[in-house]
């Protein structure tokens, strides 16, 4: 019997059942529709501005400003003391300190764990960070931006009430449940996707998504993805309740509720910003996303863009409402509850239209037959679900009618939002460079995987520098000087050690912020690295997570010693020098840079006239060594053992998508045709259109390690091209998925 339909039947049966009353339930994922709108004659849900007269949401200004005078001021004093170790008299700065923002890029669970380990090294609550002098930078930060995997750690910190990283990731004896990364994202009960527990899991997820669809809001693959993210990064899922419906698993938790959390009320948290890109309606571009399309941000108050061509924001509580020229279709056509925390993180990580672009790091090295087969399967699954756009996050457009001369989606009813890294900017810098936020220092927790060993090589910062200096010239600050090519990031070594960019501006006030760059890099000790894992690793044994965080933590607090493999005992001081440096020019007369800090800057600053060299960083091991090889056995044998776990992540994801799309498709078809199935095998006829696995291979106890990609039917007349060069693949996928044309 085709077991896959058992799953679908379970999901369907659930809908038919009489719901039991319960306090929390996974259907809280559905937004409320037909909500009474505010009185548009006196209130507006839209805020418009111009690049020349840019403004921030007043509640953001109030929160950030009120922290500067209270908790942030206290944190600076706690971190730097009287400043004498740095060679300053801190009271000379008159409590006017630089405004600091942190950025956590994308890259799946690698990026999330890198961000976490790095934050722990900057957190004054961690004893070794405090002792090293690096712990404290987190507490002085006014902003924290996250994108994709970086949005998960950001959201997780807030929805767990801003705990220490150890408590957040591992859980504690109290109400923190930990990230549970040893439970695979897409098949948490192990690789038998038809096990009872896995079916419960898929059933609960589908129940949430179908509830949203029943409310009349278009769903997509981003929705089940958002729900899976919630099980790990929000606070309602423990090992004990993972496979039941005793909690809502984060359904009903809203991004706009962040200001209610205790740590926010105590002004302990920076202001969070998520980044998401857009694919303009009717865009037929044949390359990876160019820099043009609008980049959006999500704050606890607004869904907004400071890109000059839009320059507007919408009240986040009413996100999901379609507005034309700022007005709803009628007085009770508003939507609330669309800003589900998981969906906000899922939107920022909605990599499905770019999946192959995103996966270039992990698919590299596999022969083209295998990757083309995977690509084909995924395309086929997505096509089989016939909603508006299955591979993007579907957002009703609140900006319809606005700025028709410049806003590309002014005519569109929907926005297609996609992974925040889709335009090549993997570091969520955009919101931090917005002019009116006036940041002085931007700290990059750089966990991107650019090169073949999954280390960063400057690709993201180079893309941002270029977008800032062209499209965002009128609205954003500019990037300081950096090496201009990836090859230069490699040869100068700046991608393998803490580096400060923009130390020596010419103007007052400075023409760009200071950028403190803390890259994921091989251990300074010369040990084997365990932190350069693939973006599609969607499972980590607990031991790996622990070794990962400890390795990142150690590198973060250690700086580097030129031509050696030992920590720099002065790194904490040097980091303090960099963080506080811009304060010198904020007062008159300006304070001269101290000799201690000048000495630090000799070592850590990037000077384009006199660039450093990678040769100062000896014995760095670049190749990942798996610290828990036994954790991989599950996926071995899929396409040969030597292809190891990177492919496993992709397979898991593909299967997950297949299952959920299959389920959604089935539900839609059932709804449309009002079909009544009495027996499981009645579903057989759905096979072709549902596009699930070939029937022959579905009998018995199916495990995904039993499936052979070769068994999938390949498109006869329309072969996927023998290339997975990122731009091509992303484009062909998008194009294929948009029209009805079939292979
Ligand atoms: C879940 O919540 C929805 C909406 O509030 C309600 O209609 C439904 O009865 C609830 N189901 C259960 C099982 O509690
Ligand atoms: C700028 O915006 C403010 C309100 O935010 C308004 O009072 C002011 O007149 C505007 N200035 C210009 C030059 O448009
Ligand atoms: C913060 O302090 C400065 C000067 O110390 C003052 O001008 C400003 O009004 C204060 N802001 C808030 C929000 O308290
Ligand atoms: C620091 O500056 C303050 C005020 O400018 C002064 O009162 C104090 O004596 C100075 N401290 C030292 C150690 O020089
Ligand atoms: C989860 O966090 C929310 C705030 O976002 C809080 O209201 C709730 O009590 C938390 N739940 C648990 C189980 O800690
Ligand atoms: C965790 O529990 C403590 C007390 O049991 C409570 O004060 C705190 O708010 C809870 N945290 C969250 C996020 O709910
Ligand atoms: C949770 O609810 C969904 C939908 O009814 C169902 O598919 C799933 O099996 C349930 N889980 C458990 C453990 O009952
Ligand atoms: C996009 O492609 C469709 C169908 O291929 C075509 O009708 C449309 O004109 C194209 N749009 C643009 C902007 O090229
Ligand atoms: C959103 O709109 C409602 C209704 O006008 C208002 O009460 C609320 O303060 C607004 N929130 C923000 C963040 O602007
Ligand atoms: C902004 O709008 C103008 C006018 O339509 C257009 O020429 C320009 O390409 C747009 N900029 C971007 C970055 O899309
Ligand atoms: C840097 O990363 C990009 C993006 O992955 C890659 O195409 C390029 O080959 C890398 N270059 C170097 C020198 O590592
Ligand atoms: C500080 O970080 C280290 C390294 O990750 C960790 O072992 C330790 O438990 C942390 N301490 C606290 C109090 O979180």
mmCIF file of C-alpha atoms in Angstrom, residues 273-505:
data_model
loop_
_atom_site.group_PDB
_atom_site.id
_atom_site.type_symbol
_atom_site.label_atom_id
_atom_site.label_comp_id
_atom_site.label_asym_id
_atom_site.label_seq_id
_atom_site.Cartn_x
_atom_site.Cartn_y
_atom_site.Cartn_z
ATOM 1 C CA UNK A 273 15.721 43.794 12.260
ATOM 2 C CA UNK A 274 15.128 40.978 9.795
ATOM 3 C CA UNK A 275 15.982 41.274 6.131
ATOM 4 C CA UNK A 276 14.050 39.779 3.230
ATOM 5 C CA UNK A 277 14.409 40.308 -0.506
ATOM 6 C CA UNK A 278 11.680 40.510 -3.126
ATOM 7 C CA UNK A 279 11.102 39.194 -6.575
ATOM 8 C CA UNK A 280 9.163 41.826 -8.501
ATOM 9 C CA UNK A 281 5.886 40.729 -10.043
ATOM 10 C CA UNK A 282 6.343 39.860 -13.710
ATOM 11 C CA UNK A 283 10.094 39.804 -13.401
ATOM 12 C CA UNK A 284 11.492 37.375 -15.934
ATOM 13 C CA UNK A 285 15.153 37.863 -15.173
ATOM 14 C CA UNK A 286 17.341 35.103 -16.446
ATOM 15 C CA UNK A 287 20.108 35.435 -13.912
ATOM 16 C CA UNK A 288 20.342 35.208 -10.149
ATOM 17 C CA UNK A 289 18.508 38.092 -8.514
ATOM 18 C CA UNK A 290 20.154 41.395 -9.498
ATOM 19 C CA UNK A 291 20.718 44.133 -6.896
ATOM 20 C CA UNK A 292 17.751 46.188 -8.104
ATOM 21 C CA UNK A 293 14.656 44.631 -6.497
ATOM 22 C CA UNK A 294 13.453 46.156 -3.241
ATOM 23 C CA UNK A 295 15.015 44.847 -0.040
ATOM 24 C CA UNK A 296 12.608 44.859 2.914
ATOM 25 C CA UNK A 297 13.086 44.799 6.651
ATOM 26 C CA UNK A 298 10.842 43.503 9.403
ATOM 27 C CA UNK A 299 10.953 45.180 12.803
ATOM 28 C CA UNK A 300 8.629 44.628 15.783
ATOM 29 C CA UNK A 301 6.753 47.724 14.588
ATOM 30 C CA UNK A 302 6.992 47.751 10.831
ATOM 31 C CA UNK A 303 7.388 45.965 7.562
ATOM 32 C CA UNK A 304 9.367 48.566 5.651
ATOM 33 C CA UNK A 305 11.945 49.453 3.057
ATOM 34 C CA UNK A 306 14.367 52.355 3.112
ATOM 35 C CA UNK A 307 15.334 51.701 -0.504
ATOM 36 C CA UNK A 308 14.794 55.064 -2.256
ATOM 37 C CA UNK A 309 12.263 53.651 -4.731
ATOM 38 C CA UNK A 310 9.869 52.662 -1.939
ATOM 39 C CA UNK A 311 10.729 54.590 1.244
ATOM 40 C CA UNK A 312 7.702 53.443 3.194
ATOM 41 C CA UNK A 313 6.709 51.269 6.086
ATOM 42 C CA UNK A 314 3.582 49.431 7.178
ATOM 43 C CA UNK A 315 2.272 48.778 10.681
ATOM 44 C CA UNK A 316 3.401 45.195 11.283
ATOM 45 C CA UNK A 317 0.333 44.248 13.340
ATOM 46 C CA UNK A 318 -1.768 44.658 10.203
ATOM 47 C CA UNK A 319 0.643 42.889 7.850
ATOM 48 C CA UNK A 320 -1.309 40.551 5.620
ATOM 49 C CA UNK A 321 -3.797 43.304 4.806
ATOM 50 C CA UNK A 322 -3.934 44.376 1.217
ATOM 51 C CA UNK A 323 -3.980 48.168 1.046
ATOM 52 C CA UNK A 324 -4.418 50.401 -1.988
ATOM 53 C CA UNK A 325 -3.028 53.881 -1.524
ATOM 54 C CA UNK A 326 -2.933 53.114 2.176
ATOM 55 C CA UNK A 327 -6.597 52.092 2.461
ATOM 56 C CA UNK A 328 -8.103 48.650 2.884
ATOM 57 C CA UNK A 329 -10.654 47.390 0.405
ATOM 58 C CA UNK A 330 -13.344 48.076 3.001
ATOM 59 C CA UNK A 331 -13.582 48.953 6.677
ATOM 60 C CA UNK A 332 -13.497 45.362 7.831
ATOM 61 C CA UNK A 333 -11.022 43.957 5.337
ATOM 62 C CA UNK A 334 -8.044 44.063 7.652
ATOM 63 C CA UNK A 335 -5.863 41.130 8.642
ATOM 64 C CA UNK A 336 -4.064 40.599 11.938
ATOM 65 C CA UNK A 337 -1.880 37.814 13.191
ATOM 66 C CA UNK A 338 -0.079 37.354 9.887
ATOM 67 C CA UNK A 339 3.243 38.302 11.493
ATOM 68 C CA UNK A 340 3.746 34.853 13.024
ATOM 69 C CA UNK A 341 7.237 34.719 14.498
ATOM 70 C CA UNK A 342 8.034 31.543 12.597
ATOM 71 C CA UNK A 343 6.727 32.996 9.362
ATOM 72 C CA UNK A 344 8.864 36.125 9.768
ATOM 73 C CA UNK A 345 11.946 33.932 10.190
ATOM 74 C CA UNK A 346 10.745 31.680 7.393
ATOM 75 C CA UNK A 347 10.249 34.624 5.049
ATOM 76 C CA UNK A 348 13.778 35.806 5.670
ATOM 77 C CA UNK A 349 14.942 32.228 5.051
ATOM 78 C CA UNK A 350 12.659 31.576 2.098
ATOM 79 C CA UNK A 351 15.402 30.219 -0.044
ATOM 80 C CA UNK A 352 13.319 27.950 -2.189
ATOM 81 C CA UNK A 353 13.393 29.940 -5.376
ATOM 82 C CA UNK A 354 17.120 30.334 -4.957
ATOM 83 C CA UNK A 355 17.784 26.979 -3.474
ATOM 84 C CA UNK A 356 20.342 25.978 -6.009
ATOM 85 C CA UNK A 357 22.048 29.264 -5.847
ATOM 86 C CA UNK A 358 22.084 28.916 -2.110
ATOM 87 C CA UNK A 359 23.268 25.364 -2.389
ATOM 88 C CA UNK A 360 26.181 26.108 -4.629
ATOM 89 C CA UNK A 361 28.509 25.449 -1.760
ATOM 90 C CA UNK A 362 27.038 22.113 -0.968
ATOM 91 C CA UNK A 363 26.291 20.824 -4.426
ATOM 92 C CA UNK A 364 29.748 21.693 -5.609
ATOM 93 C CA UNK A 365 31.752 18.539 -6.006
ATOM 94 C CA UNK A 366 28.786 16.325 -6.843
ATOM 95 C CA UNK A 367 28.545 15.156 -10.370
ATOM 96 C CA UNK A 368 25.969 16.898 -12.459
ATOM 97 C CA UNK A 369 23.693 13.877 -12.852
ATOM 98 C CA UNK A 370 22.980 13.807 -9.160
ATOM 99 C CA UNK A 371 22.435 17.482 -8.704
ATOM 100 C CA UNK A 372 20.359 17.757 -11.848
ATOM 101 C CA UNK A 373 18.164 14.957 -10.669
ATOM 102 C CA UNK A 374 17.587 16.682 -7.369
ATOM 103 C CA UNK A 375 16.844 19.906 -9.094
ATOM 104 C CA UNK A 376 14.351 18.199 -11.311
ATOM 105 C CA UNK A 377 12.567 16.518 -8.436
ATOM 106 C CA UNK A 378 12.240 19.749 -6.594
ATOM 107 C CA UNK A 379 10.927 21.621 -9.602
ATOM 108 C CA UNK A 380 8.384 18.964 -10.175
ATOM 109 C CA UNK A 381 7.178 18.957 -6.601
ATOM 110 C CA UNK A 382 6.765 22.675 -6.534
ATOM 111 C CA UNK A 383 4.936 22.765 -9.832
ATOM 112 C CA UNK A 384 2.424 20.263 -8.610
ATOM 113 C CA UNK A 385 1.043 22.663 -6.059
ATOM 114 C CA UNK A 386 -0.934 25.149 -8.035
ATOM 115 C CA UNK A 387 -1.105 28.250 -5.896
ATOM 116 C CA UNK A 388 0.001 31.671 -6.916
ATOM 117 C CA UNK A 389 3.656 31.288 -6.030
ATOM 118 C CA UNK A 390 4.831 28.239 -4.214
ATOM 119 C CA UNK A 391 8.478 28.961 -3.891
ATOM 120 C CA UNK A 392 8.236 32.383 -2.239
ATOM 121 C CA UNK A 393 6.678 33.856 0.879
ATOM 122 C CA UNK A 394 3.355 35.301 -0.247
ATOM 123 C CA UNK A 395 2.577 38.652 1.359
ATOM 124 C CA UNK A 396 -0.496 40.701 0.446
ATOM 125 C CA UNK A 397 0.955 43.972 -0.800
ATOM 126 C CA UNK A 398 0.286 46.865 1.608
ATOM 127 C CA UNK A 399 2.059 49.311 -0.706
ATOM 128 C CA UNK A 400 -0.205 48.972 -3.768
ATOM 129 C CA UNK A 401 -0.631 52.271 -5.521
ATOM 130 C CA UNK A 402 2.235 53.947 -3.716
ATOM 131 C CA UNK A 403 5.076 55.648 -5.581
ATOM 132 C CA UNK A 404 3.918 54.390 -8.988
ATOM 133 C CA UNK A 405 6.842 56.088 -10.727
ATOM 134 C CA UNK A 406 9.489 54.205 -8.850
ATOM 135 C CA UNK A 407 8.049 51.330 -6.811
ATOM 136 C CA UNK A 408 8.275 48.208 -8.933
ATOM 137 C CA UNK A 409 5.360 46.405 -7.238
ATOM 138 C CA UNK A 410 3.051 49.392 -7.086
ATOM 139 C CA UNK A 411 0.615 47.657 -9.455
ATOM 140 C CA UNK A 412 0.782 44.295 -7.778
ATOM 141 C CA UNK A 413 -1.633 42.850 -5.224
ATOM 142 C CA UNK A 414 0.957 40.511 -3.765
ATOM 143 C CA UNK A 415 4.594 40.713 -2.832
ATOM 144 C CA UNK A 416 6.829 37.713 -3.480
ATOM 145 C CA UNK A 417 9.340 37.737 -0.664
ATOM 146 C CA UNK A 418 12.400 35.538 -0.721
ATOM 147 C CA UNK A 419 15.514 34.755 1.242
ATOM 148 C CA UNK A 420 17.345 37.880 2.383
ATOM 149 C CA UNK A 421 20.542 36.740 0.676
ATOM 150 C CA UNK A 422 18.979 36.287 -2.749
ATOM 151 C CA UNK A 423 20.577 39.423 -4.193
ATOM 152 C CA UNK A 424 24.047 38.332 -3.121
ATOM 153 C CA UNK A 425 24.118 40.368 0.094
ATOM 154 C CA UNK A 426 24.410 37.572 2.600
ATOM 155 C CA UNK A 427 25.168 39.903 5.508
ATOM 156 C CA UNK A 428 22.056 41.836 6.661
ATOM 157 C CA UNK A 429 23.826 45.174 6.406
ATOM 158 C CA UNK A 430 21.105 47.154 4.609
ATOM 159 C CA UNK A 431 19.036 48.236 7.644
ATOM 160 C CA UNK A 432 22.171 49.038 9.645
ATOM 161 C CA UNK A 433 23.443 51.494 7.021
ATOM 162 C CA UNK A 434 20.136 53.433 6.852
ATOM 163 C CA UNK A 435 21.091 57.109 7.220
ATOM 164 C CA UNK A 436 18.614 57.985 9.928
ATOM 165 C CA UNK A 437 19.710 55.096 12.156
ATOM 166 C CA UNK A 438 23.102 56.812 12.205
ATOM 167 C CA UNK A 439 25.127 53.841 13.357
ATOM 168 C CA UNK A 440 28.778 54.437 14.152
ATOM 169 C CA UNK A 441 29.899 50.834 14.451
ATOM 170 C CA UNK A 442 28.647 47.758 12.607
ATOM 171 C CA UNK A 443 29.787 44.370 13.853
ATOM 172 C CA UNK A 444 29.658 41.491 11.367
ATOM 173 C CA UNK A 445 29.314 37.984 12.770
ATOM 174 C CA UNK A 446 30.322 36.562 9.410
ATOM 175 C CA UNK A 447 29.238 32.937 9.100
ATOM 176 C CA UNK A 448 28.740 32.927 5.325
ATOM 177 C CA UNK A 449 30.000 29.994 3.290
ATOM 178 C CA UNK A 450 31.513 31.351 0.101
ATOM 179 C CA UNK A 451 34.451 29.180 -0.852
ATOM 180 C CA UNK A 452 34.574 25.440 -1.397
ATOM 181 C CA UNK A 453 35.454 24.799 2.242
ATOM 182 C CA UNK A 454 32.463 26.847 3.421
ATOM 183 C CA UNK A 455 34.523 29.797 4.635
ATOM 184 C CA UNK A 456 33.577 33.398 3.876
ATOM 185 C CA UNK A 457 35.590 35.243 1.218
ATOM 186 C CA UNK A 458 34.064 38.722 1.209
ATOM 187 C CA UNK A 459 31.391 38.037 -1.400
ATOM 188 C CA UNK A 460 28.601 39.460 0.800
ATOM 189 C CA UNK A 461 30.356 42.662 1.899
ATOM 190 C CA UNK A 462 31.485 43.324 -1.692
ATOM 191 C CA UNK A 463 27.865 42.986 -2.900
ATOM 192 C CA UNK A 464 26.657 45.347 -0.164
ATOM 193 C CA UNK A 465 29.348 47.910 -0.851
ATOM 194 C CA UNK A 466 28.292 47.946 -4.465
ATOM 195 C CA UNK A 467 24.555 48.251 -3.741
ATOM 196 C CA UNK A 468 25.173 51.030 -1.199
ATOM 197 C CA UNK A 469 27.291 53.029 -3.608
ATOM 198 C CA UNK A 470 24.821 52.811 -6.471
ATOM 199 C CA UNK A 471 21.188 52.153 -5.590
ATOM 200 C CA UNK A 472 21.298 53.392 -1.995
ATOM 201 C CA UNK A 473 23.515 56.435 -2.398
ATOM 202 C CA UNK A 474 20.814 58.859 -1.259
ATOM 203 C CA UNK A 475 19.386 56.834 1.617
ATOM 204 C CA UNK A 476 22.184 54.920 3.298
ATOM 205 C CA UNK A 477 25.661 55.413 4.695
ATOM 206 C CA UNK A 478 28.558 54.095 2.655
ATOM 207 C CA UNK A 479 30.792 51.093 3.261
ATOM 208 C CA UNK A 480 34.382 51.729 4.348
ATOM 209 C CA UNK A 481 37.258 50.579 2.093
ATOM 210 C CA UNK A 482 37.550 46.794 1.797
ATOM 211 C CA UNK A 483 39.494 44.472 -0.512
ATOM 212 C CA UNK A 484 37.755 44.636 -3.877
ATOM 213 C CA UNK A 485 37.794 40.983 -4.882
ATOM 214 C CA UNK A 486 37.285 37.661 -3.139
ATOM 215 C CA UNK A 487 40.834 36.742 -4.095
ATOM 216 C CA UNK A 488 42.069 39.803 -2.196
ATOM 217 C CA UNK A 489 40.019 38.858 0.868
ATOM 218 C CA UNK A 490 41.806 35.535 0.752
ATOM 219 C CA UNK A 491 45.351 36.793 0.099
ATOM 220 C CA UNK A 492 45.194 39.568 2.705
ATOM 221 C CA UNK A 493 43.949 37.116 5.318
ATOM 222 C CA UNK A 494 41.216 39.505 6.491
ATOM 223 C CA UNK A 495 38.639 36.761 6.119
ATOM 224 C CA UNK A 496 40.494 34.566 8.612
ATOM 225 C CA UNK A 497 40.850 36.887 11.589
ATOM 226 C CA UNK A 498 39.180 39.767 13.359
ATOM 227 C CA UNK A 499 39.538 42.823 11.115
ATOM 228 C CA UNK A 500 38.460 46.428 11.592
ATOM 229 C CA UNK A 501 37.443 48.325 8.442
ATOM 230 C CA UNK A 502 37.127 52.096 8.253
ATOM 231 C CA UNK A 503 39.499 53.007 11.091
ATOM 232 C CA UNK A 504 40.709 56.217 9.501
ATOM 233 C CA UNK A 505 37.921 58.315 8.018
#
